[in-house]
mmCIF file of C-alpha atoms in Angstrom:
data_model
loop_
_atom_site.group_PDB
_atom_site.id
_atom_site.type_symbol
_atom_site.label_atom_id
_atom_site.label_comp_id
_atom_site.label_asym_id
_atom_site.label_seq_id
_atom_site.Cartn_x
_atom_site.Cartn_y
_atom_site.Cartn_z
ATOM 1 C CA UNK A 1 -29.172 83.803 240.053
ATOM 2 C CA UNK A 2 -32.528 82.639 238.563
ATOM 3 C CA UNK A 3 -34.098 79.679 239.501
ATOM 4 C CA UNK A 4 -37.495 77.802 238.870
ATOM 5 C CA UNK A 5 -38.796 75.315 241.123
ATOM 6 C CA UNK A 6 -40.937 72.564 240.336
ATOM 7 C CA UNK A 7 -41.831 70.614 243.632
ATOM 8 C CA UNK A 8 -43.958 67.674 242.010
ATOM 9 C CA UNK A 9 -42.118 65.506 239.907
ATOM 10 C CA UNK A 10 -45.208 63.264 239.115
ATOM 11 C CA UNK A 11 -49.396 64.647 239.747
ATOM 12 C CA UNK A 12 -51.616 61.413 239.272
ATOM 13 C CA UNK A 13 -55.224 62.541 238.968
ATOM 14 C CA UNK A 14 -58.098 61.149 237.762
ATOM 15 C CA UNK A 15 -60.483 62.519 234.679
ATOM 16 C CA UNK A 16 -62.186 64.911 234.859
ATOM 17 C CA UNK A 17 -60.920 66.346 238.813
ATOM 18 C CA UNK A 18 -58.771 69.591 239.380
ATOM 19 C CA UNK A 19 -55.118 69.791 238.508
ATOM 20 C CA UNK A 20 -52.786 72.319 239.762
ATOM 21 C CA UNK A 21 -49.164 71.987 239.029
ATOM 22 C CA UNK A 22 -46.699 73.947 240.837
ATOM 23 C CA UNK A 23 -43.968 76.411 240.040
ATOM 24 C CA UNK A 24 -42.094 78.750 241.973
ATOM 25 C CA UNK A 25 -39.091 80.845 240.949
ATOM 26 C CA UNK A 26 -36.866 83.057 241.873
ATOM 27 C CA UNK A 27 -34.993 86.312 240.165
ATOM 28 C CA UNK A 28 -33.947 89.900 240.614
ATOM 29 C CA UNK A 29 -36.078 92.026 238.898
ATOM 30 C CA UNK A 30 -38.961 91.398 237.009
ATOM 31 C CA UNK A 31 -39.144 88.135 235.295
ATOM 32 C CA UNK A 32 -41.583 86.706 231.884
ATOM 33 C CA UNK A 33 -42.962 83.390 232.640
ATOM 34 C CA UNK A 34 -43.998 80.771 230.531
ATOM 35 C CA UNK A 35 -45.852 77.192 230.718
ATOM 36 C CA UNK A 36 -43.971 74.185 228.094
ATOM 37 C CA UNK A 37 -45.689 71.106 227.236
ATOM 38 C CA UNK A 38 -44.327 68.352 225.934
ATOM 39 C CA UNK A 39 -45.935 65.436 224.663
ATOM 40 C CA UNK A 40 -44.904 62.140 224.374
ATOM 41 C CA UNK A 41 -42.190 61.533 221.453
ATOM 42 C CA UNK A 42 -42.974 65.546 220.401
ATOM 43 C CA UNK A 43 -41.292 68.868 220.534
ATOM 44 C CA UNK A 44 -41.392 70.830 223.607
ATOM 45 C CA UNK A 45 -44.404 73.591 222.928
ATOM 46 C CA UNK A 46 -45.575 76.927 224.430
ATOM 47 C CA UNK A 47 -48.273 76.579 226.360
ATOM 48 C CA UNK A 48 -48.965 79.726 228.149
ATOM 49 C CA UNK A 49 -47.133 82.729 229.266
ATOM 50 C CA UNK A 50 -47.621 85.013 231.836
ATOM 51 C CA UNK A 51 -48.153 88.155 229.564
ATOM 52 C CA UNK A 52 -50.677 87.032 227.710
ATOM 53 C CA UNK A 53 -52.901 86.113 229.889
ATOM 54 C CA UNK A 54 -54.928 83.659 228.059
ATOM 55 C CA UNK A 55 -56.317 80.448 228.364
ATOM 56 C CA UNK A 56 -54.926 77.723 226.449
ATOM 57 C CA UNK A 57 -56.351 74.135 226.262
ATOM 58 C CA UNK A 58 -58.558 75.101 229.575
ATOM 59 C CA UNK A 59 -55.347 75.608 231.693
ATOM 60 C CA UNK A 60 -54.775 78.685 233.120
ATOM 61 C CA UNK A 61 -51.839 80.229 235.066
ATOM 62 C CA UNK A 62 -51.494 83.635 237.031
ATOM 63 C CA UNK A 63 -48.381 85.139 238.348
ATOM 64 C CA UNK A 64 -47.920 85.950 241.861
ATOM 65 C CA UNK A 65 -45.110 88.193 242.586
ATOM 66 C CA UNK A 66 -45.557 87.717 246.391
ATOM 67 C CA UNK A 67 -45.284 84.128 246.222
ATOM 68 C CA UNK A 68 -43.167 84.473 243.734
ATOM 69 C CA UNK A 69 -45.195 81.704 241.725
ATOM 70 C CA UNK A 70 -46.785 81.229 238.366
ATOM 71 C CA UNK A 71 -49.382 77.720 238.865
ATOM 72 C CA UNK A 72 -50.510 75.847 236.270
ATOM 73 C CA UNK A 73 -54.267 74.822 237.151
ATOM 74 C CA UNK A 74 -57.038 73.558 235.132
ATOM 75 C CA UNK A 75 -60.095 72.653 236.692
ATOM 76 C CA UNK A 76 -61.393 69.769 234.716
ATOM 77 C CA UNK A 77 -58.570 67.564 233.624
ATOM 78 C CA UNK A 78 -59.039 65.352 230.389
ATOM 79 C CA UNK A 79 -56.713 62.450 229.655
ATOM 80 C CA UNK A 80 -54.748 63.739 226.658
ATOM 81 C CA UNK A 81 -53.912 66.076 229.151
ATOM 82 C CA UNK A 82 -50.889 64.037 230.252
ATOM 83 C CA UNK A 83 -47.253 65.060 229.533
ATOM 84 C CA UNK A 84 -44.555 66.704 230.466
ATOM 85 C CA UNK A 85 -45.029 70.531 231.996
ATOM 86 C CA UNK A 86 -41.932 72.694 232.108
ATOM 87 C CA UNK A 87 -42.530 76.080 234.079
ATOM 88 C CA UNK A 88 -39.763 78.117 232.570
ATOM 89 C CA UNK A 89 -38.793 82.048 233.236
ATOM 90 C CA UNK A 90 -36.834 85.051 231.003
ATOM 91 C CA UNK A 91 -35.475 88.240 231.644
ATOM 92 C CA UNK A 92 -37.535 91.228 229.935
ATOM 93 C CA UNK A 93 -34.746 91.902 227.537
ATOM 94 C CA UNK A 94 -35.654 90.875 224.362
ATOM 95 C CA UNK A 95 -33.387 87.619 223.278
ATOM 96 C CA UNK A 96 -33.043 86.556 227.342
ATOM 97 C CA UNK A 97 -32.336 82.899 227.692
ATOM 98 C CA UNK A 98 -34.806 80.672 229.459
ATOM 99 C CA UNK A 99 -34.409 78.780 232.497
ATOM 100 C CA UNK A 100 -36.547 75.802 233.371
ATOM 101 C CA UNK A 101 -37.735 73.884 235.866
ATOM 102 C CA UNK A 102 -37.254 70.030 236.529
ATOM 103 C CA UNK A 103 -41.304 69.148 234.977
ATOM 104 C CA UNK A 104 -43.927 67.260 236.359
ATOM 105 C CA UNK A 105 -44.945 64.487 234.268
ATOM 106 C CA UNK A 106 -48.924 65.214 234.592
ATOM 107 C CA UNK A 107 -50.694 61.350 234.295
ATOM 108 C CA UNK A 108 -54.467 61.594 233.709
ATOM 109 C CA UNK A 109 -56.374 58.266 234.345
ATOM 110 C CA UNK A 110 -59.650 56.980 233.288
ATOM 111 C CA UNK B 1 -48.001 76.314 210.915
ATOM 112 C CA UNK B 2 -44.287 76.776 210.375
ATOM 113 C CA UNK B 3 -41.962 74.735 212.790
ATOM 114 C CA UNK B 4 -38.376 74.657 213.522
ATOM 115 C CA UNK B 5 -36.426 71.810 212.130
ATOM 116 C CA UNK B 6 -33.439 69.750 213.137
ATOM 117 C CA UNK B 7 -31.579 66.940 211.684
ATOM 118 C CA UNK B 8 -30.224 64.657 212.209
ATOM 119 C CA UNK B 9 -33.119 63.225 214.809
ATOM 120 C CA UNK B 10 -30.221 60.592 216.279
ATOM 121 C CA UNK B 11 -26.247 61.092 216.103
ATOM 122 C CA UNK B 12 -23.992 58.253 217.577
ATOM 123 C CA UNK B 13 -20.479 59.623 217.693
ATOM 124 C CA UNK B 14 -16.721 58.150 219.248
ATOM 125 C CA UNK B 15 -15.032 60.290 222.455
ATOM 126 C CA UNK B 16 -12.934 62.588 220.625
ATOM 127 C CA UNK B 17 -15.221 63.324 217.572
ATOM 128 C CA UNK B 18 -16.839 66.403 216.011
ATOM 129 C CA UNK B 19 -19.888 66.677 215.254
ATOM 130 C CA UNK B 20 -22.488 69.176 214.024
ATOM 131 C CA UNK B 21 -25.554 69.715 214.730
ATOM 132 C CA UNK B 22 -28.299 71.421 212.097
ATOM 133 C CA UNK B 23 -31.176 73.653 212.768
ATOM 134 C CA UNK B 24 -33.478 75.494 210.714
ATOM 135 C CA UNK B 25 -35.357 78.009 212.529
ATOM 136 C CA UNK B 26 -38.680 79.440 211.633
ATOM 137 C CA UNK B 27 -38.031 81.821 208.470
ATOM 138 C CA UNK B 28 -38.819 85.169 209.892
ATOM 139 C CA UNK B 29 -37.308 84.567 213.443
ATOM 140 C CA UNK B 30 -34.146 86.866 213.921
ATOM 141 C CA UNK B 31 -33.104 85.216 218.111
ATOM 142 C CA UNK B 32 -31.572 81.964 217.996
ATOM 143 C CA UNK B 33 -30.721 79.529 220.492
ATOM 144 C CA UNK B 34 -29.326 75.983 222.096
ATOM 145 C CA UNK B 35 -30.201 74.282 224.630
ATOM 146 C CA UNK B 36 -29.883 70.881 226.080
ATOM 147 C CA UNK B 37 -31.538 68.596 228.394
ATOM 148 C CA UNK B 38 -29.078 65.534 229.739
ATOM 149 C CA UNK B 39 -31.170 62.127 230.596
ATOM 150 C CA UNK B 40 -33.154 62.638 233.583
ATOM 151 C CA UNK B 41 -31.990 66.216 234.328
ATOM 152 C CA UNK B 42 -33.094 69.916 233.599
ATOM 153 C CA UNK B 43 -33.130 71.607 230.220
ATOM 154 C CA UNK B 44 -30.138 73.699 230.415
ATOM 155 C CA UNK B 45 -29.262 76.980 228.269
ATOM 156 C CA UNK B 46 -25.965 76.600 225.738
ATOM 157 C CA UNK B 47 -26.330 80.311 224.000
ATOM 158 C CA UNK B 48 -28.697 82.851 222.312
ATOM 159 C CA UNK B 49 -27.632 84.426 219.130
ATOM 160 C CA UNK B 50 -29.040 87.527 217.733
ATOM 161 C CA UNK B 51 -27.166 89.790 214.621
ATOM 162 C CA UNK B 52 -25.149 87.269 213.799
ATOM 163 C CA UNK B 53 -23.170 87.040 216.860
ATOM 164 C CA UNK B 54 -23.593 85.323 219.750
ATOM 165 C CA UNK B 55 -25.280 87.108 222.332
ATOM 166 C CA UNK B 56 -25.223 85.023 225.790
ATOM 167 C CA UNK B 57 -23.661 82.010 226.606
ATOM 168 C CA UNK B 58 -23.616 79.851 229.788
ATOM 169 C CA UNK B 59 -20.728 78.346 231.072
ATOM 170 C CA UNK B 60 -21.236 75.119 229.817
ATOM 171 C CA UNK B 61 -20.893 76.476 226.276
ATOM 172 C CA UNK B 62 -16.986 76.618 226.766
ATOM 173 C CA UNK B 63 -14.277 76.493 223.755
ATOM 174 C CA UNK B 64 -15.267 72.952 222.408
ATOM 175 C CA UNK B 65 -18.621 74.533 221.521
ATOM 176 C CA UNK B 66 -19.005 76.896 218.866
ATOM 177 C CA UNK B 67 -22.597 78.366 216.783
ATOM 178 C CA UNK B 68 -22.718 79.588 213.007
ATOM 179 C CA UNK B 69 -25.244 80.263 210.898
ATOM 180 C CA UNK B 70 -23.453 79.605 207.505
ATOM 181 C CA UNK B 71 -26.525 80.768 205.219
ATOM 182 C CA UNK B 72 -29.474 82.416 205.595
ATOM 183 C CA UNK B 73 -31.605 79.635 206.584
ATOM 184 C CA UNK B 74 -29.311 76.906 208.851
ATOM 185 C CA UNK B 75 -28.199 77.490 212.622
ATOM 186 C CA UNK B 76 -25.335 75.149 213.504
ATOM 187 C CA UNK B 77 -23.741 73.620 216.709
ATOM 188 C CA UNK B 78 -20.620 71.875 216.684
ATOM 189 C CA UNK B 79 -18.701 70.335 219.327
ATOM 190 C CA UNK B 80 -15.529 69.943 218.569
ATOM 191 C CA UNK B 81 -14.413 67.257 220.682
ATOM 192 C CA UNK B 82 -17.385 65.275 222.269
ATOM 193 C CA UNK B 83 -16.877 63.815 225.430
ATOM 194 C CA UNK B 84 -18.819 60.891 227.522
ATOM 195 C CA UNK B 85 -20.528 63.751 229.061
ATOM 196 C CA UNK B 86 -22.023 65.739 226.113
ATOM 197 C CA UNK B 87 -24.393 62.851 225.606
ATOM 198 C CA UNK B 88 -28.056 64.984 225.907
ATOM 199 C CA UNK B 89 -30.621 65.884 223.698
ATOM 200 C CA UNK B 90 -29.828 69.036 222.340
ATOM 201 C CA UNK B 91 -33.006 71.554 221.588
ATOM 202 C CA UNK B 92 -32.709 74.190 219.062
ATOM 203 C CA UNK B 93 -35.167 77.418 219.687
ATOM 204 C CA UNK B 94 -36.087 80.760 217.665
ATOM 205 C CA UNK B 95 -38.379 83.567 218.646
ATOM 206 C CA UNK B 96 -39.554 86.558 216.633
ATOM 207 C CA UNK B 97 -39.504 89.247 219.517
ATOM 208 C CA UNK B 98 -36.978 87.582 221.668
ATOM 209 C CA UNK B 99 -39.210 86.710 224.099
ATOM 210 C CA UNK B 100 -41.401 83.365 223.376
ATOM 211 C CA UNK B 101 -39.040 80.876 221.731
ATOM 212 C CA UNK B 102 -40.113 78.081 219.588
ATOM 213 C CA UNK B 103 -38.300 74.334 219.710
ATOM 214 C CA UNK B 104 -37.400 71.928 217.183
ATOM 215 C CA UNK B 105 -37.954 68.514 218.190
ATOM 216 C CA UNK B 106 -34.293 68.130 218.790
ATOM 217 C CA UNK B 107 -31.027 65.647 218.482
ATOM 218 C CA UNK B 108 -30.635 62.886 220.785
ATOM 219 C CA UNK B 109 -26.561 62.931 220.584
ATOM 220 C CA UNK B 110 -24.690 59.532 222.250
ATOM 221 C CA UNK B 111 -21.302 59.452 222.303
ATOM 222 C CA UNK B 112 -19.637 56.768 223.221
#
């Protein structure tokens, strides 16, 4: 069965210091991960995924197959930073449904 | 930037009642799905649909659930029979490739 773990239901930080949110998963084979943001009162959107490898908004996330983990880390955060973060994982198949994690509502402070 | 729609934005429904639920994916997406996310918990898969058929389905998605996509432009879910429990926001999704999949801002259903 897959499974995504999101430890940290709430990450409090101040402006402008480091933010790493946390996602771990678990599945049999080979998994595609992706990063969801969700702002408040909008649509959940695609941050990042793990194939890409790019750098959206400043936040970057790399996939670690031995810790099975894909973080979510930026290193300056700003304060319309804060929202929801959904770590979320598919199959390689093309149509695969995704599976999400529980979020971390990310609250950036003056 | 094109967007997936869904209406309506709010449904209030009685135990017992149909309803349908309307989303318009992006134009040139061919993978369609469900999903939805009950107050306080996960976002949880309903089904995928690719070729006009449905192409995975979790075990929530059981008979009172069913998916059409009448025309060439609207993706429906209906439940046939809403219960207490079926009160969620439900989150239509397309994707191109199959892979990344796009969200409509969703329905908050209540059912009372």
């Amino acid at each position: 069965a897959q499974r995504v773990t999101q430890p940290e239901k709430l990450l409090s930080v101040f402006k402008g210091a480091p933010v790493e949110l946390k996602c771990n998963y678990s599945y049999s084979g080979s998994p595609e991960l992706f990063w969801y943001v969700q702002y408040s009162r909008q649509r959940l959107q695609l941050l990042l995924r793990h194939i890409s490898r790019e750098s959206i908004k400043g936040f970057t996330a790399d996939l670690n197959k031995g810790e099975t983990s894909f973080h979510l880390k930026k290193p300056f955060a700003q304060e319309e930073d804060s929202a929801m973060y959904y770590c979320a994982l598919s199959g390689l198949n093309a149509g695969n449904m995704l599976t999400f994690g529980g979020g971390t509502r990310l609250m950036v402070k003056p | 930037e094109p967007e997936v729609t869904q209406t309506p934005s709010h449904q209030v429904t009685q135990m017992g009642q149909e309803v349908i639920l309307r989303c318009v994916p992006i134009s040139n997406h061919l993978y369609f799905y469900w999903y939805r996310q009950i107050l306080g918990q996960k976002v949880e898969f309903l089904v995928s649909f690719y070729n006009n058929e449905i192409s995975e389905k979790s075990e929530i998605f059981d008979d009172q659930f069913s998916v059409e996509r009448p025309d060439g432009s609207n993706f429906t879910l209906k439940i046939r029979s809403t219960k207490l429990e079926d009160s969620a926001m439900y989150f239509c999704a397309s994707s191109d490739s199959g892979r990344a999949q796009y969200f409509g801002p969703g329905t908050r259903l209540l059912v009372l």
